[in-house]
Short mmCIF file of C-alpha atoms and ligand atoms in Angstrom, two decimals:
data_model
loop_
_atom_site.label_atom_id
_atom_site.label_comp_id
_atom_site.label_asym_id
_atom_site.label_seq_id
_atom_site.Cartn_x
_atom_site.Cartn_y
_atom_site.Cartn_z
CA UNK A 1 16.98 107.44 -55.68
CA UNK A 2 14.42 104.89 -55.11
CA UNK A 3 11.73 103.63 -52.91
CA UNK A 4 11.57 100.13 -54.46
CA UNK A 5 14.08 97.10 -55.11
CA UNK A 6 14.94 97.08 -58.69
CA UNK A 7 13.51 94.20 -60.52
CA UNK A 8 16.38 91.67 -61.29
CA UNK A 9 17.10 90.75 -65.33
CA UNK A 10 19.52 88.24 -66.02
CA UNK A 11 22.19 90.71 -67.54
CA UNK A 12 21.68 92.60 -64.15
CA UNK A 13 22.16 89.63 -62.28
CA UNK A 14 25.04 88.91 -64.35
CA UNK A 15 26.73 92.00 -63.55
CA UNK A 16 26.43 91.26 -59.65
CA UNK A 17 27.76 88.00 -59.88
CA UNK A 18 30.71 89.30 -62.22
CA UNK A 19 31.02 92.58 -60.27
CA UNK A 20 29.99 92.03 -56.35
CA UNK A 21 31.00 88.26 -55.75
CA UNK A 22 34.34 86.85 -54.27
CA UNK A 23 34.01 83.19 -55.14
CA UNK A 24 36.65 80.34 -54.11
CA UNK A 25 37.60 77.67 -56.68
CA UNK A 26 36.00 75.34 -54.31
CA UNK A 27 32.95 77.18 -54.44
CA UNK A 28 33.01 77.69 -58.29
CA UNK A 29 33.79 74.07 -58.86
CA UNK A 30 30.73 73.14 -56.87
CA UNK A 31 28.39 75.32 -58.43
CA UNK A 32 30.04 73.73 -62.08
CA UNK A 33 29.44 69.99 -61.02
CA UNK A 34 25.89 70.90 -59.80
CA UNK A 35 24.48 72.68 -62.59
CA UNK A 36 24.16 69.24 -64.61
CA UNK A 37 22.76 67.67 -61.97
CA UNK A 38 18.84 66.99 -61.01
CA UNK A 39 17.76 69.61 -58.75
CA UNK A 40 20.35 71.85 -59.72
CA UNK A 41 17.92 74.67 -59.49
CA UNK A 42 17.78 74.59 -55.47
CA UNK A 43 21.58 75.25 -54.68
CA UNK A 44 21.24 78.68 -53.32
CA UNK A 45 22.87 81.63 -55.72
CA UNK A 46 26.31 83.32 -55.10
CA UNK A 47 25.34 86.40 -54.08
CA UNK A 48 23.37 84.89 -51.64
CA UNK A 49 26.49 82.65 -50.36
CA UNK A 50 28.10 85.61 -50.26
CA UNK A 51 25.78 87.98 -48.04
CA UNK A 52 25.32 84.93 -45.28
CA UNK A 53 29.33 84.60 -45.31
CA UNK A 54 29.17 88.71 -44.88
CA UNK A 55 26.42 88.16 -42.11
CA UNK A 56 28.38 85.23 -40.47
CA UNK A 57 31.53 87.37 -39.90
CA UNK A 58 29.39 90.21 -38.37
CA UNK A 59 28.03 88.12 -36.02
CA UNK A 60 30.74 86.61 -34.98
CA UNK A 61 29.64 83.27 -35.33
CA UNK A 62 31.15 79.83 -34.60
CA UNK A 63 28.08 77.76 -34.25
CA UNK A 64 25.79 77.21 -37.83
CA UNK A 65 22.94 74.69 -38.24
CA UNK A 66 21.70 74.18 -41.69
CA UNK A 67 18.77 72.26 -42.80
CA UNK A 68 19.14 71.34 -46.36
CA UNK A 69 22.31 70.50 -47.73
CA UNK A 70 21.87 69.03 -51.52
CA UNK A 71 25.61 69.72 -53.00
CA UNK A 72 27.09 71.51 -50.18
CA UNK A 73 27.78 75.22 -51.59
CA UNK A 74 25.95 76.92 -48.88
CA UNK A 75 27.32 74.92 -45.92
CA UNK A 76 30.71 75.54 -47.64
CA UNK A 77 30.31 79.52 -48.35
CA UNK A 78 29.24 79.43 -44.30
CA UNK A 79 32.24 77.29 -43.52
CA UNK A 80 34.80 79.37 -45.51
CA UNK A 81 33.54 82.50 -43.09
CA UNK A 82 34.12 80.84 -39.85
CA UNK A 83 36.89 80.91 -37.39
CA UNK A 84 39.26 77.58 -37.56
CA UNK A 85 37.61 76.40 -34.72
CA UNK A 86 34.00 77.34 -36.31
CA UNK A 87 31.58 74.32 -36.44
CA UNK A 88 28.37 73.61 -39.30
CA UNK A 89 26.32 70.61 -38.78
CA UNK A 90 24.18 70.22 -42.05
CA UNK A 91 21.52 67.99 -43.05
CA UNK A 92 19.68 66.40 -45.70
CA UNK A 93 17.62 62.82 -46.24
CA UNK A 94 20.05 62.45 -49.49
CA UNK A 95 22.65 60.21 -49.33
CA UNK A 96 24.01 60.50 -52.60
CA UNK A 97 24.62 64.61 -52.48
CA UNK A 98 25.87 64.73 -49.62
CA UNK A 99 28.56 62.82 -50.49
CA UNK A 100 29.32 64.59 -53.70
CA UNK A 101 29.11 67.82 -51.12
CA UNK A 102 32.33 66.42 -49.36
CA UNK A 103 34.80 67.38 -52.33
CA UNK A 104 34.56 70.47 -52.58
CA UNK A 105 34.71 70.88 -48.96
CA UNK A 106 37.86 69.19 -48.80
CA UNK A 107 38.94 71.03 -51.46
CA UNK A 108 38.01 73.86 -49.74
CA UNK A 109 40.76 72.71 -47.02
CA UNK A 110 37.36 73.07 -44.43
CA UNK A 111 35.65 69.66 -44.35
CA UNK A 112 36.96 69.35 -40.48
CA UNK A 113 34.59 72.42 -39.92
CA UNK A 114 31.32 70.69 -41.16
CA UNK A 115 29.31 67.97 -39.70
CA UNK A 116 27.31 66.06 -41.74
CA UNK A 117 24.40 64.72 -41.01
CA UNK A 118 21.66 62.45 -42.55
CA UNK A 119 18.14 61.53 -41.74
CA UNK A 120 15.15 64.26 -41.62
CA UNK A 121 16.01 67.26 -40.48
CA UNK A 122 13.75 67.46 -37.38
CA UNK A 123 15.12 64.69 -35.88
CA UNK A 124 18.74 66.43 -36.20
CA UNK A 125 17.00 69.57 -34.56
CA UNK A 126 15.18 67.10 -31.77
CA UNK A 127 18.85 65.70 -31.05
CA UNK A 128 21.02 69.04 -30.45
CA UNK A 129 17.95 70.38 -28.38
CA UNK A 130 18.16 66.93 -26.27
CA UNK A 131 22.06 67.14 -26.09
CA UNK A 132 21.59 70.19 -24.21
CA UNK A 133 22.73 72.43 -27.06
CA UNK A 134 19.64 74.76 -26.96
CA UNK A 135 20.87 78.42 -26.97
CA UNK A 136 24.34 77.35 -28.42
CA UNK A 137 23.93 78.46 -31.77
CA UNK A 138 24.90 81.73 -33.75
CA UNK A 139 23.66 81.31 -37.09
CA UNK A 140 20.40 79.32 -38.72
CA UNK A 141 19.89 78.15 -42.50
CA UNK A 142 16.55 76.78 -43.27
CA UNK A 143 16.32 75.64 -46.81
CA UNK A 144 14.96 72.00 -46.86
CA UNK A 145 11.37 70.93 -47.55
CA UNK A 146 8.60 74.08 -47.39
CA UNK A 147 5.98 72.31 -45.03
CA UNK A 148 8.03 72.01 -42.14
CA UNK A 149 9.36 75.70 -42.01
CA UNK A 150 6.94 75.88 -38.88
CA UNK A 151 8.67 73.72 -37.06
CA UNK A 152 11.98 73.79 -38.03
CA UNK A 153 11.82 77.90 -36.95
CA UNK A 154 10.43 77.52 -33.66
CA UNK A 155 13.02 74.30 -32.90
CA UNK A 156 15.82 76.87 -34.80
CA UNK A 157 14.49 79.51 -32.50
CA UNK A 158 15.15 76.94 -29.09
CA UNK A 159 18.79 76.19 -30.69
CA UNK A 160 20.15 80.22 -31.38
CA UNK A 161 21.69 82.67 -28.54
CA UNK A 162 20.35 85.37 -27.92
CA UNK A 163 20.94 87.74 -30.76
CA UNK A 164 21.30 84.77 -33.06
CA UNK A 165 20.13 84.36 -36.94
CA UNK A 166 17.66 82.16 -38.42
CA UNK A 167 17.99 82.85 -42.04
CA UNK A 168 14.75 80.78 -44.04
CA UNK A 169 15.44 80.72 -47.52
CA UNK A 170 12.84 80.73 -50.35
CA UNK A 171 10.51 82.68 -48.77
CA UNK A 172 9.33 84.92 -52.13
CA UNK A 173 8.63 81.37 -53.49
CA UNK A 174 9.79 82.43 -56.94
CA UNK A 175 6.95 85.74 -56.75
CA UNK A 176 4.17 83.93 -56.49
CA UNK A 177 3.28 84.82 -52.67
CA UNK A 178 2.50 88.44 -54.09
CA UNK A 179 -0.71 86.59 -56.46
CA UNK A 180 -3.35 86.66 -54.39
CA UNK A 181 -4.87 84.24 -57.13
CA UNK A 182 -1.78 81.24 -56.18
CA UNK A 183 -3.02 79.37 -53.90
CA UNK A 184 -0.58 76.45 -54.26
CA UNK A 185 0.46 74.61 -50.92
CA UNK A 186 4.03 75.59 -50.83
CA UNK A 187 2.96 79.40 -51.71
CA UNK A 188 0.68 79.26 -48.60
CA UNK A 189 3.19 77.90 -46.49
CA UNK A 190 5.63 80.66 -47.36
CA UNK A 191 3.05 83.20 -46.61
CA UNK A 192 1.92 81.65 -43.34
CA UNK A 193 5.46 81.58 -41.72
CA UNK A 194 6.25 84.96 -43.06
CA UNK A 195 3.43 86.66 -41.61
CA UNK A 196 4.11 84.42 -38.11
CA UNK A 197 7.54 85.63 -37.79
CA UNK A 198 6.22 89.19 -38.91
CA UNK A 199 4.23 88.75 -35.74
CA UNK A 200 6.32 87.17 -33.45
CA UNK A 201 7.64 89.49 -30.99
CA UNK A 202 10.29 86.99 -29.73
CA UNK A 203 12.63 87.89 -33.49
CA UNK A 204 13.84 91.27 -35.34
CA UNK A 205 13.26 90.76 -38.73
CA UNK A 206 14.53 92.01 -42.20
CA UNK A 207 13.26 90.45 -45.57
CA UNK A 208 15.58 90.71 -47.79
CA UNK A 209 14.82 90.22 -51.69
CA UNK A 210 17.84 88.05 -52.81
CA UNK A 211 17.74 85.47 -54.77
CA UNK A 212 14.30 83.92 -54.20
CA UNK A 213 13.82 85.84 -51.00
CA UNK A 214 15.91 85.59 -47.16
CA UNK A 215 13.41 86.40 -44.12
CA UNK A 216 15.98 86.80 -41.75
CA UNK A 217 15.05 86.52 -38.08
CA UNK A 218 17.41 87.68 -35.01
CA UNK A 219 16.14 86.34 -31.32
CA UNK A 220 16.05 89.16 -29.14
C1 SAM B 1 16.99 73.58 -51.59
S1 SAM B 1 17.94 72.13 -51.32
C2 SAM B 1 19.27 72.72 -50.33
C3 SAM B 1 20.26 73.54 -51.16
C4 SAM B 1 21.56 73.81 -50.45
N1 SAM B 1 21.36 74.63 -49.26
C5 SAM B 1 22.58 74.44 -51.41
O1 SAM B 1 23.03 75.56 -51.18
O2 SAM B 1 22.91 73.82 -52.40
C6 SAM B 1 16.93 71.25 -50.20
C7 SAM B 1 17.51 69.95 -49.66
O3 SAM B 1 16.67 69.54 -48.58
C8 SAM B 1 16.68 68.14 -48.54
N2 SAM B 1 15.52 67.69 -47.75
C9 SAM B 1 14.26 67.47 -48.15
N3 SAM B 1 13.50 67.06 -47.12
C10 SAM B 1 14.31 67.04 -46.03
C11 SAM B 1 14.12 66.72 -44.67
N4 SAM B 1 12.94 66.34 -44.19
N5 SAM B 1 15.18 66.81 -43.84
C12 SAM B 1 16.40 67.20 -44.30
N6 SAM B 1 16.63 67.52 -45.58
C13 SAM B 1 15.61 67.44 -46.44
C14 SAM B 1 16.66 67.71 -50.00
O4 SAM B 1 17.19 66.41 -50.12
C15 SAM B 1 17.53 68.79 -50.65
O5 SAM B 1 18.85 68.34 -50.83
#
């Protein structure tokens, strides 16, 4: 019926989030507590939680790494799709959200399932790669600062199996890597890695326009 994506209104988003998402009281909760908080604008949206749970139970996976965990809701919504004995080591250089994360994943009843970690995320990424667990990993969320998204995907890339997902999130950088006339850093950024992994023989690739924009990459 169409040969674009349909450009997304709030009462159309509405009626996805009200019509197409499953959400837990845990995850509900979370989103409630966060949306008074500062920086309540970078939890990731439901429909989004949604689709990597969906993505998560394809694959099969038992193994996530997630850079960026503010409040938690997308290391729980990964959690919540994983086997019982399904791991997700998160991380994030703030103290203070990552602790408020930890409710709802004990509400949740899947707090044993995540790991979480503090300090900058490459040095989490340096220290599974040194403790031999390159090639261990199903599943890949990158989502915490823009400028490393370089690095984080290649040391992502070392960490997946083959036919494992690195999912980097933000990647339409709210539209404005389609204005040629933006030339802000993060915009850049976002349009450097995209056209990298675009490139990069090593990855399958699908882009998918949710939320602010999913560049998902599978190692061959
Ligand atoms: C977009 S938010 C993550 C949102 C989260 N995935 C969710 O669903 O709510 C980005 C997070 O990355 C964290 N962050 C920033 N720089 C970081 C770094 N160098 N290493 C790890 N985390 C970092 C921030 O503290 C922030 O909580």
């Amino acid at each position: 019926m169409s040969t674009e994506t349909l450009s997304m209104t709030p009462a159309l988003h509405d009626y996805i989030v009200n019509n197409g998402v499953r959400e837990t009281p845990a995850l509900k909760h979370c989103r409630q507590v966060t949306k008074d908080l500062p920086g309540a604008v970078m939890q990731i949206a439901p429909e989004q939680g949604q689709f990597m749970a969906f993505l998560l139970q394809m694959l099969g996976a038992r193994r996530v790494i997630e850079l960026g965990t503010y409040t938690g809701y997308s290391a729980l919504a990964m959690a919540q799709a994983l086997p019982a004995d399904g791991r997700v080591v998160t991380c994030d250089v703030t103290a203070e959200t990552s602790n408020i994360a930890k409710q709802f994943w004990e509400q949740a009843g899947v707090a044993h399932k995540i790991e979480s970690r503090l300090g900058p995320a490459l040095d989490t990424l340096n220290a599974l790669i040194k403790d031999g667990q390159a090639g261990h990993f199903d599943f890949a969320f990158i989502d915490a600062d823009k400028a490393n998204y370089p690095h984080y995907y290649e040391k992502c890339l070392t960490l997946m199996r083959p036919g494992g997902v690195i999912a980097l999130d933000n990647v339409l950088w709210d539209g404005t890597v389609a204005d040629k006339g933006n030339t802000d850093k993060t915009t850049e950024v976002m349009r450097q890695i995209t056209r990298a992994i675009q490139a990069d023989t090593r990855v399958q690739i699908s882009l998918v326009p949710i939320a602010d924009g999913l560049l998902l990459a599978r190692k061959r």
